[in-house]
Short mmCIF file of C-alpha atoms and ligand atoms in Angstrom, two decimals:
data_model
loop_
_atom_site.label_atom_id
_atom_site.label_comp_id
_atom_site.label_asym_id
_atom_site.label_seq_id
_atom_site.Cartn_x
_atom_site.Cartn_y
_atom_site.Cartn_z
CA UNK A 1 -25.05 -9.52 -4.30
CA UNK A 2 -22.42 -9.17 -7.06
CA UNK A 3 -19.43 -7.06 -6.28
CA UNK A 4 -19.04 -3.92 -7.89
CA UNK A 5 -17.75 -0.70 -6.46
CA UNK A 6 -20.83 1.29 -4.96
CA UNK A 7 -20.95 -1.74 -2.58
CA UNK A 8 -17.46 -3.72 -1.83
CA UNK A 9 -16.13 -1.66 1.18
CA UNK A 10 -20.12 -1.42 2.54
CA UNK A 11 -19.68 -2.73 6.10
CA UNK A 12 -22.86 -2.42 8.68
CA UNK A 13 -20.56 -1.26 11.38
CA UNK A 14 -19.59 1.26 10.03
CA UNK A 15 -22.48 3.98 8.87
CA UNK A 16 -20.17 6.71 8.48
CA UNK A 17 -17.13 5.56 6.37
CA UNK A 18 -20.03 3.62 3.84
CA UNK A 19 -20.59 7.47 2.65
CA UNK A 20 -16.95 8.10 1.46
CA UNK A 21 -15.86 6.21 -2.29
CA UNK A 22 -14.88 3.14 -2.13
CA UNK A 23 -12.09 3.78 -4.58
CA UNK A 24 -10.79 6.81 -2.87
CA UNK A 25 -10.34 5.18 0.61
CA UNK A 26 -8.60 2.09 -1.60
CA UNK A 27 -6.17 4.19 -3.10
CA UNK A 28 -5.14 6.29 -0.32
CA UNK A 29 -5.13 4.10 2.75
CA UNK A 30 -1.77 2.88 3.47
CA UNK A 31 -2.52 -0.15 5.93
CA UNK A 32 -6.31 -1.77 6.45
CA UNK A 33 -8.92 0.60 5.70
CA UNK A 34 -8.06 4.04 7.26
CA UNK A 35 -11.64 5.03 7.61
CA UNK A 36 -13.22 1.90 8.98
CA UNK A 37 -10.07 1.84 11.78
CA UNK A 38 -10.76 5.76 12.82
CA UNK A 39 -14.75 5.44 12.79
CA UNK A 40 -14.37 2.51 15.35
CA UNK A 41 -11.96 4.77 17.61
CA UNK A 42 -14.07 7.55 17.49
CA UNK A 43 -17.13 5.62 19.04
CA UNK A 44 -14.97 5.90 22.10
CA UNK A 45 -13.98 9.46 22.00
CA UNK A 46 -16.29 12.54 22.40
CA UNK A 47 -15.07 14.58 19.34
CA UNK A 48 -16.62 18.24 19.67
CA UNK A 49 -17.00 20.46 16.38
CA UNK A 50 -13.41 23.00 16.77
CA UNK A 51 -12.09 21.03 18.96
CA UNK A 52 -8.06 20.35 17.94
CA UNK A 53 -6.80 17.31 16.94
CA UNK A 54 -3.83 15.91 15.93
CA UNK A 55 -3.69 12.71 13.37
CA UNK A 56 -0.30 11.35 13.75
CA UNK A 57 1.07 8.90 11.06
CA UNK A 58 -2.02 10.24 9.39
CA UNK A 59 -0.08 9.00 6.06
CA UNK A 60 -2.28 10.35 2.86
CA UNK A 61 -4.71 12.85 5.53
CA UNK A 62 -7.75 10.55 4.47
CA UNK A 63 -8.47 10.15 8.30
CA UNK A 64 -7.82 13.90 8.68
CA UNK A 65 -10.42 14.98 6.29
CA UNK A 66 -12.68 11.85 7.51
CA UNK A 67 -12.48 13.47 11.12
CA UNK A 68 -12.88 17.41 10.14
CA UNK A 69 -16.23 16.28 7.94
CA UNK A 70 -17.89 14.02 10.60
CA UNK A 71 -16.81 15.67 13.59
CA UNK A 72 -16.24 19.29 12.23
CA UNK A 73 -12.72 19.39 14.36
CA UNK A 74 -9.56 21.08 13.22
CA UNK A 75 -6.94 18.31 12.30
CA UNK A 76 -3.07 19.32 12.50
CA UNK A 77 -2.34 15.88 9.80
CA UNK A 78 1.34 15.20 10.74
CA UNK A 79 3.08 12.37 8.98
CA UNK A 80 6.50 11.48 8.01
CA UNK A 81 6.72 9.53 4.27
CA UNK A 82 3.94 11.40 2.77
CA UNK A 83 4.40 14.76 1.04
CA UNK A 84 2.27 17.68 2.66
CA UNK A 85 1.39 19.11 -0.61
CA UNK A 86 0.04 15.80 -2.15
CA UNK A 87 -2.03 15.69 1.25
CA UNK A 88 -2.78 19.29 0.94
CA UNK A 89 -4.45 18.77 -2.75
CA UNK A 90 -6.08 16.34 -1.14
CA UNK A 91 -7.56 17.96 1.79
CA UNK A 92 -8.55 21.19 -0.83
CA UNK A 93 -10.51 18.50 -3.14
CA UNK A 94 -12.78 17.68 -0.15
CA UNK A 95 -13.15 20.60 0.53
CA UNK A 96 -12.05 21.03 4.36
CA UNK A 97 -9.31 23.39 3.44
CA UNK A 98 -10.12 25.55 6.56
CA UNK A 99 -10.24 22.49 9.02
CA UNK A 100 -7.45 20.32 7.96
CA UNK A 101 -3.55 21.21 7.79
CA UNK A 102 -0.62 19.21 6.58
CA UNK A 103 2.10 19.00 7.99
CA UNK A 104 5.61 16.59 7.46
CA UNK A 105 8.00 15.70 10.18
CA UNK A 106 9.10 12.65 12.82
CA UNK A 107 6.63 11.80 15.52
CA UNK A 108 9.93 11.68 17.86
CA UNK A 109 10.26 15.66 17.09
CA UNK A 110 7.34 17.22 16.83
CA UNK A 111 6.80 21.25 16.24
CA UNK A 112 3.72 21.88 18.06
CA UNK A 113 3.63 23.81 21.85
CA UNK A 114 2.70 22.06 24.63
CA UNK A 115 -0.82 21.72 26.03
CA UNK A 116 -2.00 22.49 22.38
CA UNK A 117 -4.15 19.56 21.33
CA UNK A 118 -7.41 18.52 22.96
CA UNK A 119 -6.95 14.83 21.43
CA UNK A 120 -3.98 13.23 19.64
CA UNK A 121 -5.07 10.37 17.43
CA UNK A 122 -3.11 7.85 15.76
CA UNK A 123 -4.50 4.80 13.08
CA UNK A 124 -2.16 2.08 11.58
CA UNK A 125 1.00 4.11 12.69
CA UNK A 126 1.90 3.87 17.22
CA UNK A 127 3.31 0.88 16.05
CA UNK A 128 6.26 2.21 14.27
CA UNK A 129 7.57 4.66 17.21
CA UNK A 130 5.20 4.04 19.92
CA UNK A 131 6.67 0.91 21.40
CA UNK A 132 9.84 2.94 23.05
CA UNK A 133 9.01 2.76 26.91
CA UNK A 134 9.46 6.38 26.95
CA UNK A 135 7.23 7.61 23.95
CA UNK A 136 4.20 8.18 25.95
CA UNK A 137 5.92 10.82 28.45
CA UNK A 138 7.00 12.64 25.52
CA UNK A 139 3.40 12.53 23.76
CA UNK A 140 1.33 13.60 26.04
CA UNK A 141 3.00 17.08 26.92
CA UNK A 142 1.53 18.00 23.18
CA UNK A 143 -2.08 17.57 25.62
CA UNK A 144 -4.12 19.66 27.19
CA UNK A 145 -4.41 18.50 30.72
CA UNK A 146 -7.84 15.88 30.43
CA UNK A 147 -6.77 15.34 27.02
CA UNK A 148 -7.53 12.28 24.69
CA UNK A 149 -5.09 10.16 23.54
CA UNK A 150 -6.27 7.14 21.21
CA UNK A 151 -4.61 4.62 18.77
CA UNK A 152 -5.59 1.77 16.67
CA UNK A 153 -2.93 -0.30 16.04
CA UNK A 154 -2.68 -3.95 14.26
CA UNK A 155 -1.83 -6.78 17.36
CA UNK A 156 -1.74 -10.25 18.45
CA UNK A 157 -5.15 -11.71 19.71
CA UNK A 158 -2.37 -13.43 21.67
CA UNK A 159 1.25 -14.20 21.89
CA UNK A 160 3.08 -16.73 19.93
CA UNK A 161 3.71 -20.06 22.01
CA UNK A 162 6.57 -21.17 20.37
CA UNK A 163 7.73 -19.05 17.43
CA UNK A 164 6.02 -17.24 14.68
CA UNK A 165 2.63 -20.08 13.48
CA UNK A 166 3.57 -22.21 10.50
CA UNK A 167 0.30 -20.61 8.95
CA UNK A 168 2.11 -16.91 9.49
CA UNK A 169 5.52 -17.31 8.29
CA UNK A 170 4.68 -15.70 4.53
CA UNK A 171 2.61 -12.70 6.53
CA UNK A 172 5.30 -11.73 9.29
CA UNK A 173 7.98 -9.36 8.18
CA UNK A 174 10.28 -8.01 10.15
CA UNK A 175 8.76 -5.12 11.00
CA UNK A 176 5.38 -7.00 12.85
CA UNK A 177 7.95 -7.56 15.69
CA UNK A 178 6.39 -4.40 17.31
CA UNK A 179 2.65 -5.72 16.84
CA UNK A 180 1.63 -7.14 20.68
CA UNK A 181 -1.12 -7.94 22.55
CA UNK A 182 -4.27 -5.64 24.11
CA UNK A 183 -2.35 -6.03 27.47
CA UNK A 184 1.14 -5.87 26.23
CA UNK A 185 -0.14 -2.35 25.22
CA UNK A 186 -2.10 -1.43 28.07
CA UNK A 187 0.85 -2.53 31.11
CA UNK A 188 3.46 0.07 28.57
CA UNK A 189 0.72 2.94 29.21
CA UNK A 190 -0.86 1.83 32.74
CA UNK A 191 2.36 2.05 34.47
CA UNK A 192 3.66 5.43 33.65
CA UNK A 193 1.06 6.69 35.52
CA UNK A 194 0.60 9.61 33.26
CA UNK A 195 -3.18 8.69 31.93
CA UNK A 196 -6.20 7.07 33.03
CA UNK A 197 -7.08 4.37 30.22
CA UNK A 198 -10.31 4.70 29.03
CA UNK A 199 -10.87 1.57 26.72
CA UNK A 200 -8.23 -1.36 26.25
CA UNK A 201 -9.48 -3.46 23.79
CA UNK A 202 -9.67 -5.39 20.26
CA UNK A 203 -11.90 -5.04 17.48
CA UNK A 204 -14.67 -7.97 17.68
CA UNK A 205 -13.99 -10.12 13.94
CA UNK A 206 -10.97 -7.83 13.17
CA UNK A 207 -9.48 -10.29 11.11
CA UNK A 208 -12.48 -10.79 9.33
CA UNK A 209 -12.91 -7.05 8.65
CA UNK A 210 -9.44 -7.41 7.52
CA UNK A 211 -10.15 -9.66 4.97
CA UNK A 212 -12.80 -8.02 3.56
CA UNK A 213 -10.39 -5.00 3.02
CA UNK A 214 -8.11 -7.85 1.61
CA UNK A 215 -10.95 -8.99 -1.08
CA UNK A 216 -11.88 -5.63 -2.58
CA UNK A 217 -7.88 -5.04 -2.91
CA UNK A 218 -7.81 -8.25 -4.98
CA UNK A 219 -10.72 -7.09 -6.63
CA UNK A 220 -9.64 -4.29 -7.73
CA UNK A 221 -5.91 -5.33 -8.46
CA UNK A 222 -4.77 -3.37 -5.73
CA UNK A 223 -3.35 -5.89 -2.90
CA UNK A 224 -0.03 -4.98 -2.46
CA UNK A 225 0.73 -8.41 -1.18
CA UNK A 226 -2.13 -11.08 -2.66
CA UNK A 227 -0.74 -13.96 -0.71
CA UNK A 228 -2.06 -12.37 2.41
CA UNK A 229 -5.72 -12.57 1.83
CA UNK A 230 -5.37 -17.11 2.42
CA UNK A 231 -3.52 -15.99 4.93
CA UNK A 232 -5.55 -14.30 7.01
CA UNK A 233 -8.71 -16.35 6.02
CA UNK A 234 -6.76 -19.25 7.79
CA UNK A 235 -5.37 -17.00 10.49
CA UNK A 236 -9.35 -16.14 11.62
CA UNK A 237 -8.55 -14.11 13.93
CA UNK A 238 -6.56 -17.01 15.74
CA UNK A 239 -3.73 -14.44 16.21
CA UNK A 240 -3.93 -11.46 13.98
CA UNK A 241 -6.52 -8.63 14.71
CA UNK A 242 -6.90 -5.00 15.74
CA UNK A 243 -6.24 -3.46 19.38
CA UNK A 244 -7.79 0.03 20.59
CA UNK A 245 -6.32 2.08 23.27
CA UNK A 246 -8.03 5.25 24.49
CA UNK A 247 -6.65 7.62 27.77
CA UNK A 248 -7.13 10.81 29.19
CA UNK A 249 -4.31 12.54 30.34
CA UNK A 250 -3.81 12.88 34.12
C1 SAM B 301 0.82 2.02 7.57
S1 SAM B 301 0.97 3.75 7.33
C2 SAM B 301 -0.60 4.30 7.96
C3 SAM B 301 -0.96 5.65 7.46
C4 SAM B 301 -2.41 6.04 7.70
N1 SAM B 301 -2.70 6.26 9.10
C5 SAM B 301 -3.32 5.00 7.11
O1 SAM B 301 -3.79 4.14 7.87
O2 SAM B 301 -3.51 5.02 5.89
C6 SAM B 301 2.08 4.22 8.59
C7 SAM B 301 2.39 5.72 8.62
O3 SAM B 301 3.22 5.97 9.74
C8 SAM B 301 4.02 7.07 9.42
N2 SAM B 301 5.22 7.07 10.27
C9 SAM B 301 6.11 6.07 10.44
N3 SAM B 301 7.10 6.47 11.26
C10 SAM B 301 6.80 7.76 11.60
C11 SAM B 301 7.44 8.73 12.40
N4 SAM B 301 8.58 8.46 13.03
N5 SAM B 301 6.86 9.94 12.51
C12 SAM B 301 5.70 10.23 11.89
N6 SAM B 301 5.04 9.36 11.12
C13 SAM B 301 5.60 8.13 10.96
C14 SAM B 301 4.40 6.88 7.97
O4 SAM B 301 4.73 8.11 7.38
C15 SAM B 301 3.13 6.22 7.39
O5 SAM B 301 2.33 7.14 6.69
#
């Protein structure tokens, strides 16, 4: 089939993001596909219409509005680089004005009461606060008590034997240093004894959905970085993927 808009972000796996333009989600997801990442958490957690929800590192609110039109939650969209107004026009051109509410500020000092939210979720983002031993604690008093927490994060399939893989060294920044393994992730969260984890686990062909996301960047002249595309292609999955954690709060 030739590539053309209507059809380059069409993935089987995911029914509900193939309704949403394929040009919007390009130009306002910040990491891999925003939409594809929360659809595949939400499999795993039993959104209920009103519930309230907080998207943290929601970074342009496309998950937000994503989650108040499939799920018909409210959505508190809290992010740090990404002006609430911008979101807000956003969130008023789909229409979800009522259901969806941006808001800017540091993950480490939030404004909301404690006990507030009935899930917290978090795409593309745990990764750049969430690795501090002690983040969790301070997280989860933002829960209701049998609250969700869940988080999509990019990982390691598994660790690096002996130094970053020849085949990685143009695709590793400095700032991948906090993406780990499935149980790297899981011990930080098991231990603290304050959740029960639901689901540990990572996202069957991740690397190959990532490279699709990679090809209709290139395609449309949007890939940030171009040399990553080979790069992942030769990666395969070998090392590079995505990682899915859900828990209730104890
Ligand atoms: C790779 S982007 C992902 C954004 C969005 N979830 C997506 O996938 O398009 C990472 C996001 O994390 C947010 N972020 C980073 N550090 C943060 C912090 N300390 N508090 C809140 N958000 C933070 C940034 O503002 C950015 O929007």
């Amino acid at each position: 089939m030739a590539k053309n808009l209507t059809n380059i972000l069409y993935n089987e796996k995911f029914p509900l993001s193939n309704k949403y333009n394929p040009e919007w989600i390009l130009e306002n997801s910040m990491g891999p596909n925003v939409l594809w990442l929360t659809e595949w958490l939400c499999k795993k957690i039993d959104l209920k219409p009103n519930m309230r929800v907080l998207d943290l590192g929601s970074g342009k609110a496309i998950s937000s509005i994503f989650l108040a039109k499939e799920f018909g939650v409210k959505v508190w969209s809290y992010d740090l680089w990404i002006n609430p107004t911008d979101n807000w026009k956003r969130i008023i051109e789909e229409g979800v004005k009522d259901m969806v509410f941006p808001i800017q500020g540091d993950a480490r000092n939030m404004p909301f009461a404690e006990n507030f939210f009935d899930a917290i979720i978090c795409i593309d983002s745990y990764i750049y606060f969430g690795t501090d031993d002690l983040y969790l604690n301070y997280l989860q008093k933002f829960l209701s008590p049998g609250g969700i927490i869940g988080i999509v994060v990019p990982g390691l399939m598994k660790d690096f034997e002996n130094g970053i893989p020849e085949h990685l060294k143009n695709f590793w920044g400095q700032d991948c240093w906090s993406w780990h393994t499935v149980d790297w992730w899981k011990k930080l969260w098991d231990r603290t004894g304050l959740v029960e984890i639901k689901v540990a686990d990572t996202m069957p062909d991740g690397c190959n959905l990532y490279v699709q996301w990679k090809e209709a960047q290139d395609f449309t002249g949007k890939n940030p970085w171009p040399e990553d595309t080979a790069i992942l292609k030769k990666d395969a999955g070998e090392y590079v993927g995505f990682i899915r954690l859900v828990a209730k709060k104890l």
